[in-house]
Amino acid sequence: MINDFSSLSFSISTSNLSYKLLTSYLPNSYVSSTDISWLRGLTNLKVLNLTGVDLSAASSVHITNWAEPLSVLANLRELSLSDCSIAGPFPLHEFYNLSLLSVFRMDSNPLSSPIPLRMANLTSLSVLDLNNCQLHGSMPYLPQLQYLDVSGNQDLMVDLIHMFDHSWPKLQLLSITLTNVVGPIPSSVSNASSLVSLLAARCSIRVSLPHSLSNLSHLQYLDLSFNSLNGSIPYAISNLRNLQALNLNHNSLHGPFPTSICEVSSLATLLVIGNNLNGSVPSCIFKLRKLQVFDVTGNNLNGTISFN
């Protein structure tokens, strides 16, 4: 068992360090560090992964500017501080010098703070993972992102109308599952035209599915399960020609099952359990050759289905 990070042997030359420093290859080991001042000399680092290293002592309220050593790592492209027991507040001012930072993962830490508005100043940032961080406040506008995961932060307010009032030209993955979503999915969701994955389960989203969802032509994964959606499944869903997985479980959707779903030939998973759909399941559903998972239990469907 390793009780302190200083007991690890890396054979490091601080002036000529290889561009990666990783700790996640140490399974079933306990690694901790009371401070990270030893990072200051590693100015050539491009990838720093401290996932699972216990930094609770280094980031305690008695330690000022615990993240200051990170500010000198100007060559850093990827930084992973996942599951490090880091408590808030968010030390964003220490990251302003990291102008090349592209990937930042700080998930599963008890930050208990808002997402700083000035994170938008990290213009090279494309991946931001802050899931399960006890975040609160509002979701800021971060148009530089391709990947944004803030799921599991039940006190984080996500105002979808305000959020999509702006263009998110690069965003490919948005995960807001188990956040405090305010308002419906607006028609302006099409301002995130590059979306591949939209994961928004258990958010208490209300009202109906906007037809503008069908404008997200790159969408492959859509999860809106366990919300309070009503209305019908839009006929225009057939425009989502790249859709592979659709999960609408446990909402209040009603009306007939749209035959247009049969035109989504890429569909592999289709889940609409626990809604109020009526009528019959269109027999053309069996023309979806890639369909592997199909479940419509808990609806008001009737009639017979022909497998021919």
mmCIF file of C-alpha atoms in Angstrom:
data_model
loop_
_atom_site.group_PDB
_atom_site.id
_atom_site.type_symbol
_atom_site.label_atom_id
_atom_site.label_comp_id
_atom_site.label_asym_id
_atom_site.label_seq_id
_atom_site.Cartn_x
_atom_site.Cartn_y
_atom_site.Cartn_z
ATOM 1 C CA MET A 1 0.000 0.000 0.000
ATOM 2 C CA ILE A 2 1.331 3.425 -0.912
ATOM 3 C CA ASN A 3 0.498 6.012 1.721
ATOM 4 C CA ASP A 4 2.128 9.078 0.247
ATOM 5 C CA PHE A 5 2.817 10.155 -3.303
ATOM 6 C CA SER A 6 6.435 10.941 -2.442
ATOM 7 C CA SER A 7 7.069 7.227 -1.948
ATOM 8 C CA LEU A 8 6.484 6.535 -5.635
ATOM 9 C CA SER A 9 9.628 6.165 -7.704
ATOM 10 C CA PHE A 10 9.378 7.857 -11.123
ATOM 11 C CA SER A 11 13.127 8.486 -11.789
ATOM 12 C CA ILE A 12 12.257 12.023 -12.906
ATOM 13 C CA SER A 13 14.582 14.655 -14.256
ATOM 14 C CA THR A 14 12.597 17.847 -13.745
ATOM 15 C CA SER A 15 14.105 19.601 -16.740
ATOM 16 C CA ASN A 16 13.769 16.752 -19.250
ATOM 17 C CA LEU A 17 10.665 14.895 -18.114
ATOM 18 C CA SER A 18 8.779 12.838 -20.641
ATOM 19 C CA TYR A 19 5.627 14.699 -21.568
ATOM 20 C CA LYS A 20 3.285 12.378 -19.599
ATOM 21 C CA LEU A 21 2.869 11.774 -15.889
ATOM 22 C CA LEU A 22 0.178 9.193 -15.137
ATOM 23 C CA THR A 23 -0.900 7.557 -11.901
ATOM 24 C CA SER A 24 -4.034 5.709 -12.981
ATOM 25 C CA TYR A 25 -2.020 2.560 -13.839
ATOM 26 C CA LEU A 26 -1.761 1.773 -10.123
ATOM 27 C CA PRO A 27 -4.853 -0.383 -9.454
ATOM 28 C CA ASN A 28 -5.849 -1.188 -5.879
ATOM 29 C CA SER A 29 -3.288 1.245 -4.471
ATOM 30 C CA TYR A 30 -3.866 4.158 -2.151
ATOM 31 C CA VAL A 31 -1.941 7.234 -3.264
ATOM 32 C CA SER A 32 -2.075 10.608 -1.553
ATOM 33 C CA SER A 33 -0.199 13.870 -1.516
ATOM 34 C CA THR A 34 -0.269 16.622 1.086
ATOM 35 C CA ASP A 35 0.730 19.221 -1.520
ATOM 36 C CA ILE A 36 1.555 19.347 -5.213
ATOM 37 C CA SER A 37 4.427 21.826 -5.092
ATOM 38 C CA TRP A 38 6.655 19.097 -6.588
ATOM 39 C CA LEU A 39 4.937 19.785 -9.925
ATOM 40 C CA ARG A 40 6.550 23.209 -10.377
ATOM 41 C CA GLY A 41 9.676 21.865 -12.041
ATOM 42 C CA LEU A 42 7.838 19.696 -14.575
ATOM 43 C CA THR A 43 7.391 22.456 -17.121
ATOM 44 C CA ASN A 44 7.526 20.118 -20.138
ATOM 45 C CA LEU A 45 4.416 18.194 -19.098
ATOM 46 C CA LYS A 46 1.682 17.914 -21.695
ATOM 47 C CA VAL A 47 -0.456 15.263 -19.984
ATOM 48 C CA LEU A 48 -1.011 15.122 -16.216
ATOM 49 C CA ASN A 49 -3.301 12.399 -14.865
ATOM 50 C CA LEU A 50 -3.711 12.288 -11.093
ATOM 51 C CA THR A 51 -7.004 10.387 -11.174
ATOM 52 C CA GLY A 52 -7.694 8.736 -7.826
ATOM 53 C CA VAL A 53 -4.836 10.435 -5.982
ATOM 54 C CA ASP A 54 -6.140 11.707 -2.647
ATOM 55 C CA LEU A 55 -5.499 15.469 -2.595
ATOM 56 C CA SER A 56 -7.857 16.244 0.276
ATOM 57 C CA ALA A 57 -5.009 17.396 2.498
ATOM 58 C CA ALA A 58 -3.468 19.475 -0.287
ATOM 59 C CA SER A 59 -6.770 21.238 -1.008
ATOM 60 C CA SER A 60 -8.035 21.713 2.540
ATOM 61 C CA VAL A 61 -9.324 25.111 3.661
ATOM 62 C CA HIS A 62 -6.063 25.634 5.545
ATOM 63 C CA ILE A 63 -4.034 25.495 2.322
ATOM 64 C CA THR A 64 -4.033 28.688 0.237
ATOM 65 C CA ASN A 65 -3.563 28.497 -3.542
ATOM 66 C CA TRP A 66 -3.157 24.709 -3.506
ATOM 67 C CA ALA A 67 -3.393 24.663 -7.307
ATOM 68 C CA GLU A 68 -0.729 27.352 -7.835
ATOM 69 C CA PRO A 69 1.926 24.806 -8.959
ATOM 70 C CA LEU A 70 -0.336 23.917 -11.892
ATOM 71 C CA SER A 71 -0.175 27.489 -13.180
ATOM 72 C CA VAL A 72 3.447 27.075 -14.310
ATOM 73 C CA LEU A 73 2.698 24.067 -16.529
ATOM 74 C CA ALA A 74 2.177 26.185 -19.634
ATOM 75 C CA ASN A 75 2.616 23.218 -22.015
ATOM 76 C CA LEU A 76 -0.207 21.209 -20.452
ATOM 77 C CA ARG A 77 -2.790 19.866 -22.918
ATOM 78 C CA GLU A 78 -4.633 17.342 -20.730
ATOM 79 C CA LEU A 79 -5.302 17.552 -17.003
ATOM 80 C CA SER A 80 -7.182 14.864 -15.076
ATOM 81 C CA LEU A 81 -7.973 15.472 -11.414
ATOM 82 C CA SER A 82 -10.896 13.048 -11.218
ATOM 83 C CA ASP A 83 -11.863 11.526 -7.869
ATOM 84 C CA CYS A 84 -9.130 13.319 -5.920
ATOM 85 C CA SER A 85 -11.283 14.396 -2.931
ATOM 86 C CA ILE A 86 -10.669 18.038 -3.840
ATOM 87 C CA ALA A 87 -12.987 20.426 -2.030
ATOM 88 C CA GLY A 88 -14.049 23.813 -3.415
ATOM 89 C CA PRO A 89 -13.913 26.612 -4.255
ATOM 90 C CA PHE A 90 -12.937 26.181 -7.877
ATOM 91 C CA PRO A 91 -9.368 27.580 -8.297
ATOM 92 C CA LEU A 92 -9.860 28.833 -11.859
ATOM 93 C CA HIS A 93 -7.416 31.736 -11.550
ATOM 94 C CA GLU A 94 -4.603 29.194 -11.373
ATOM 95 C CA PHE A 95 -5.493 27.864 -14.824
ATOM 96 C CA TYR A 96 -5.378 31.126 -16.797
ATOM 97 C CA ASN A 97 -1.780 30.484 -17.856
ATOM 98 C CA LEU A 98 -2.719 27.087 -19.345
ATOM 99 C CA SER A 99 -3.519 28.511 -22.766
ATOM 100 C CA LEU A 100 -3.003 25.144 -24.506
ATOM 101 C CA LEU A 101 -5.257 23.125 -22.188
ATOM 102 C CA SER A 102 -7.690 21.088 -24.269
ATOM 103 C CA VAL A 103 -8.950 18.360 -21.894
ATOM 104 C CA PHE A 104 -9.899 19.076 -18.284
ATOM 105 C CA ARG A 105 -11.461 16.385 -16.088
ATOM 106 C CA MET A 106 -12.261 17.191 -12.482
ATOM 107 C CA ASP A 107 -15.274 14.937 -11.972
ATOM 108 C CA SER A 108 -16.224 13.202 -8.721
ATOM 109 C CA ASN A 109 -14.813 15.868 -6.404
ATOM 110 C CA PRO A 110 -16.806 17.710 -3.695
ATOM 111 C CA LEU A 111 -16.200 21.152 -5.204
ATOM 112 C CA SER A 112 -19.475 22.590 -3.867
ATOM 113 C CA SER A 113 -19.081 25.711 -6.001
ATOM 114 C CA PRO A 114 -20.419 27.310 -9.182
ATOM 115 C CA ILE A 115 -18.809 26.827 -12.592
ATOM 116 C CA PRO A 116 -16.852 30.069 -13.064
ATOM 117 C CA LEU A 117 -18.078 32.290 -15.909
ATOM 118 C CA ARG A 118 -14.479 33.042 -16.852
ATOM 119 C CA MET A 119 -13.894 29.450 -17.837
ATOM 120 C CA ALA A 120 -14.896 30.760 -21.267
ATOM 121 C CA ASN A 121 -11.463 32.437 -21.336
ATOM 122 C CA LEU A 122 -9.818 29.005 -21.670
ATOM 123 C CA THR A 123 -10.292 29.191 -25.416
ATOM 124 C CA SER A 124 -8.384 25.966 -26.226
ATOM 125 C CA LEU A 125 -10.578 23.900 -23.908
ATOM 126 C CA SER A 126 -12.657 21.317 -25.780
ATOM 127 C CA VAL A 127 -13.428 18.665 -23.119
ATOM 128 C CA LEU A 128 -14.835 19.580 -19.701
ATOM 129 C CA ASP A 129 -15.943 16.846 -17.302
ATOM 130 C CA LEU A 130 -17.411 18.056 -14.009
ATOM 131 C CA ASN A 131 -19.945 15.332 -13.294
ATOM 132 C CA ASN A 132 -20.782 14.581 -9.653
ATOM 133 C CA CYS A 133 -19.036 17.617 -8.190
ATOM 134 C CA GLN A 134 -21.839 19.047 -6.011
ATOM 135 C CA LEU A 135 -21.944 22.091 -8.279
ATOM 136 C CA HIS A 136 -24.510 24.835 -7.814
ATOM 137 C CA GLY A 137 -25.331 28.119 -9.510
ATOM 138 C CA SER A 138 -26.043 28.385 -13.236
ATOM 139 C CA MET A 139 -24.586 26.801 -16.339
ATOM 140 C CA PRO A 140 -22.323 29.379 -18.058
ATOM 141 C CA TYR A 141 -21.878 29.856 -21.797
ATOM 142 C CA LEU A 142 -18.794 27.949 -22.968
ATOM 143 C CA PRO A 143 -18.920 28.013 -26.787
ATOM 144 C CA GLN A 144 -15.445 26.496 -27.218
ATOM 145 C CA LEU A 145 -16.479 23.083 -25.876
ATOM 146 C CA GLN A 146 -16.975 19.868 -27.828
ATOM 147 C CA TYR A 147 -17.685 17.684 -24.764
ATOM 148 C CA LEU A 148 -19.526 18.905 -21.662
ATOM 149 C CA ASP A 149 -20.531 16.585 -18.819
ATOM 150 C CA VAL A 150 -22.122 18.189 -15.746
ATOM 151 C CA SER A 151 -24.394 15.257 -14.892
ATOM 152 C CA GLY A 152 -25.118 14.294 -11.300
ATOM 153 C CA ASN A 153 -25.057 17.887 -10.009
ATOM 154 C CA GLN A 154 -28.609 18.179 -8.698
ATOM 155 C CA ASP A 155 -28.196 21.785 -7.521
ATOM 156 C CA LEU A 156 -26.772 23.034 -10.808
ATOM 157 C CA MET A 157 -29.417 25.069 -12.636
ATOM 158 C CA VAL A 158 -29.501 24.503 -16.393
ATOM 159 C CA ASP A 159 -31.789 26.986 -18.132
ATOM 160 C CA LEU A 160 -32.098 25.416 -21.570
ATOM 161 C CA ILE A 161 -33.830 28.448 -23.084
ATOM 162 C CA HIS A 162 -31.046 30.763 -21.979
ATOM 163 C CA MET A 163 -28.367 28.194 -22.761
ATOM 164 C CA PHE A 164 -29.403 27.659 -26.373
ATOM 165 C CA ASP A 165 -30.083 31.327 -26.922
ATOM 166 C CA HIS A 166 -26.423 31.304 -27.903
ATOM 167 C CA SER A 167 -24.706 29.236 -30.542
ATOM 168 C CA TRP A 168 -22.728 26.177 -29.416
ATOM 169 C CA PRO A 169 -21.049 25.483 -32.764
ATOM 170 C CA LYS A 170 -18.601 22.800 -31.578
ATOM 171 C CA LEU A 171 -20.618 20.942 -28.954
ATOM 172 C CA GLN A 172 -20.865 17.221 -29.726
ATOM 173 C CA LEU A 173 -21.737 15.744 -26.318
ATOM 174 C CA LEU A 174 -23.945 17.347 -23.690
ATOM 175 C CA SER A 175 -24.722 15.366 -20.529
ATOM 176 C CA ILE A 176 -27.032 17.128 -18.058
ATOM 177 C CA THR A 177 -28.617 14.046 -16.493
ATOM 178 C CA LEU A 178 -29.668 14.597 -12.867
ATOM 179 C CA THR A 179 -29.273 18.367 -12.955
ATOM 180 C CA ASN A 180 -31.859 21.026 -12.131
ATOM 181 C CA VAL A 181 -33.168 21.801 -15.604
ATOM 182 C CA VAL A 182 -35.369 24.892 -15.855
ATOM 183 C CA GLY A 183 -37.951 25.075 -18.593
ATOM 184 C CA PRO A 184 -38.571 22.912 -21.657
ATOM 185 C CA ILE A 185 -36.256 21.901 -24.480
ATOM 186 C CA PRO A 186 -36.500 25.031 -26.650
ATOM 187 C CA SER A 187 -36.660 25.145 -30.429
ATOM 188 C CA SER A 188 -33.294 26.915 -30.269
ATOM 189 C CA VAL A 189 -31.666 23.565 -29.369
ATOM 190 C CA SER A 190 -30.758 23.526 -33.067
ATOM 191 C CA ASN A 191 -28.110 26.153 -32.185
ATOM 192 C CA ALA A 192 -26.050 23.141 -31.082
ATOM 193 C CA SER A 193 -26.119 21.755 -34.599
ATOM 194 C CA SER A 194 -23.072 19.489 -34.114
ATOM 195 C CA LEU A 195 -24.591 17.470 -31.256
ATOM 196 C CA VAL A 196 -23.928 13.739 -31.441
ATOM 197 C CA SER A 197 -25.074 12.850 -27.898
ATOM 198 C CA LEU A 198 -27.743 14.592 -25.832
ATOM 199 C CA LEU A 199 -28.141 12.928 -22.437
ATOM 200 C CA ALA A 200 -30.776 14.566 -20.259
ATOM 201 C CA ALA A 201 -32.456 11.915 -18.127
ATOM 202 C CA ARG A 202 -34.101 12.623 -14.764
ATOM 203 C CA CYS A 203 -34.147 16.401 -15.219
ATOM 204 C CA SER A 204 -37.889 17.074 -14.759
ATOM 205 C CA ILE A 205 -38.057 18.432 -18.313
ATOM 206 C CA ARG A 206 -41.651 19.267 -19.166
ATOM 207 C CA VAL A 207 -43.823 20.174 -22.151
ATOM 208 C CA SER A 208 -43.434 18.443 -25.523
ATOM 209 C CA LEU A 209 -40.545 17.450 -27.730
ATOM 210 C CA PRO A 210 -39.743 20.365 -30.073
ATOM 211 C CA HIS A 211 -39.777 19.630 -33.793
ATOM 212 C CA SER A 212 -36.418 21.419 -34.009
ATOM 213 C CA LEU A 213 -34.804 18.333 -32.452
ATOM 214 C CA SER A 214 -35.113 16.825 -35.910
ATOM 215 C CA ASN A 215 -32.669 19.481 -37.153
ATOM 216 C CA LEU A 216 -29.853 17.843 -35.191
ATOM 217 C CA SER A 217 -28.776 15.794 -38.175
ATOM 218 C CA HIS A 218 -25.605 14.467 -36.478
ATOM 219 C CA LEU A 219 -27.444 13.146 -33.413
ATOM 220 C CA GLN A 220 -26.698 9.498 -32.606
ATOM 221 C CA TYR A 221 -27.702 9.169 -28.927
ATOM 222 C CA LEU A 222 -30.745 10.815 -27.344
ATOM 223 C CA ASP A 223 -31.728 10.010 -23.756
ATOM 224 C CA LEU A 224 -34.681 11.927 -22.304
ATOM 225 C CA SER A 225 -35.917 9.187 -19.993
ATOM 226 C CA PHE A 226 -37.576 9.790 -16.615
ATOM 227 C CA ASN A 227 -38.797 13.284 -17.384
ATOM 228 C CA SER A 228 -42.287 14.775 -17.710
ATOM 229 C CA LEU A 229 -42.484 15.093 -21.482
ATOM 230 C CA ASN A 230 -45.956 15.133 -22.969
ATOM 231 C CA GLY A 231 -47.384 15.449 -26.455
ATOM 232 C CA SER A 232 -46.516 13.034 -29.212
ATOM 233 C CA ILE A 233 -43.307 11.738 -30.719
ATOM 234 C CA PRO A 234 -42.703 14.151 -33.632
ATOM 235 C CA TYR A 235 -43.234 12.680 -37.088
ATOM 236 C CA ALA A 236 -40.110 14.603 -38.156
ATOM 237 C CA ILE A 237 -38.003 12.234 -36.050
ATOM 238 C CA SER A 238 -37.316 10.504 -39.369
ATOM 239 C CA ASN A 239 -34.879 13.354 -40.110
ATOM 240 C CA LEU A 240 -32.490 11.946 -37.499
ATOM 241 C CA ARG A 241 -30.923 9.601 -40.010
ATOM 242 C CA ASN A 242 -27.850 8.930 -37.831
ATOM 243 C CA LEU A 243 -29.762 8.124 -34.642
ATOM 244 C CA GLN A 244 -28.582 4.878 -33.032
ATOM 245 C CA ALA A 245 -30.185 4.983 -29.582
ATOM 246 C CA LEU A 246 -33.428 6.664 -28.480
ATOM 247 C CA ASN A 247 -34.551 6.409 -24.850
ATOM 248 C CA LEU A 248 -37.875 8.050 -23.973
ATOM 249 C CA ASN A 249 -38.737 5.761 -21.078
ATOM 250 C CA HIS A 250 -41.088 6.931 -18.319
ATOM 251 C CA ASN A 251 -42.518 10.150 -19.672
ATOM 252 C CA SER A 252 -46.115 11.130 -20.476
ATOM 253 C CA LEU A 253 -45.958 10.890 -24.246
ATOM 254 C CA HIS A 254 -49.232 10.032 -25.957
ATOM 255 C CA GLY A 255 -50.679 9.640 -29.401
ATOM 256 C CA PRO A 256 -49.868 7.012 -32.005
ATOM 257 C CA PHE A 257 -46.478 5.472 -32.622
ATOM 258 C CA PRO A 258 -45.133 7.400 -35.642
ATOM 259 C CA THR A 259 -44.500 5.250 -38.714
ATOM 260 C CA SER A 260 -41.722 7.658 -39.639
ATOM 261 C CA ILE A 261 -39.495 5.959 -37.039
ATOM 262 C CA CYS A 262 -39.118 3.152 -39.588
ATOM 263 C CA GLU A 263 -37.075 5.501 -41.763
ATOM 264 C CA VAL A 264 -34.292 5.771 -39.166
ATOM 265 C CA SER A 265 -32.339 2.823 -40.535
ATOM 266 C CA SER A 266 -29.387 3.328 -38.153
ATOM 267 C CA LEU A 267 -31.534 2.749 -35.034
ATOM 268 C CA ALA A 268 -30.200 -0.013 -32.737
ATOM 269 C CA THR A 269 -31.994 0.822 -29.461
ATOM 270 C CA LEU A 270 -35.560 2.105 -29.130
ATOM 271 C CA LEU A 271 -37.059 2.451 -25.644
ATOM 272 C CA VAL A 272 -40.436 4.053 -24.855
ATOM 273 C CA ILE A 273 -41.418 2.127 -21.711
ATOM 274 C CA GLY A 274 -44.032 3.640 -19.408
ATOM 275 C CA ASN A 275 -45.709 6.256 -21.598
ATOM 276 C CA ASN A 276 -49.267 6.683 -22.857
ATOM 277 C CA LEU A 277 -48.801 5.813 -26.511
ATOM 278 C CA ASN A 278 -51.874 4.329 -28.157
ATOM 279 C CA GLY A 279 -52.792 2.627 -31.383
ATOM 280 C CA SER A 280 -50.593 -0.108 -32.765
ATOM 281 C CA VAL A 281 -46.895 -0.592 -33.306
ATOM 282 C CA PRO A 282 -46.237 -0.132 -37.034
ATOM 283 C CA SER A 283 -45.210 -3.434 -38.604
ATOM 284 C CA CYS A 284 -42.509 -1.628 -40.585
ATOM 285 C CA ILE A 285 -40.508 -1.477 -37.338
ATOM 286 C CA PHE A 286 -39.118 -4.888 -38.236
ATOM 287 C CA LYS A 287 -37.510 -3.429 -41.321
ATOM 288 C CA LEU A 288 -34.975 -1.758 -39.051
ATOM 289 C CA ARG A 289 -32.190 -4.277 -39.635
ATOM 290 C CA LYS A 290 -29.871 -2.790 -36.995
ATOM 291 C CA LEU A 291 -32.485 -2.775 -34.235
ATOM 292 C CA GLN A 292 -31.273 -4.844 -31.268
ATOM 293 C CA VAL A 293 -33.275 -3.480 -28.316
ATOM 294 C CA PHE A 294 -36.959 -2.559 -28.640
ATOM 295 C CA ASP A 295 -39.270 -2.135 -25.642
ATOM 296 C CA VAL A 296 -42.697 -0.469 -25.615
ATOM 297 C CA THR A 297 -44.165 -2.073 -22.486
ATOM 298 C CA GLY A 298 -46.335 0.027 -20.205
ATOM 299 C CA ASN A 299 -48.230 1.881 -22.953
ATOM 300 C CA ASN A 300 -51.783 1.656 -24.298
ATOM 301 C CA LEU A 301 -50.819 -0.051 -27.531
ATOM 302 C CA ASN A 302 -53.027 -2.677 -29.107
ATOM 303 C CA GLY A 303 -53.494 -4.684 -32.287
ATOM 304 C CA THR A 304 -51.298 -7.362 -33.800
ATOM 305 C CA ILE A 305 -47.831 -7.164 -35.278
ATOM 306 C CA SER A 306 -46.893 -9.015 -38.429
ATOM 307 C CA PHE A 307 -43.328 -10.290 -38.663
ATOM 308 C CA ASN A 308 -43.655 -10.840 -42.402
#
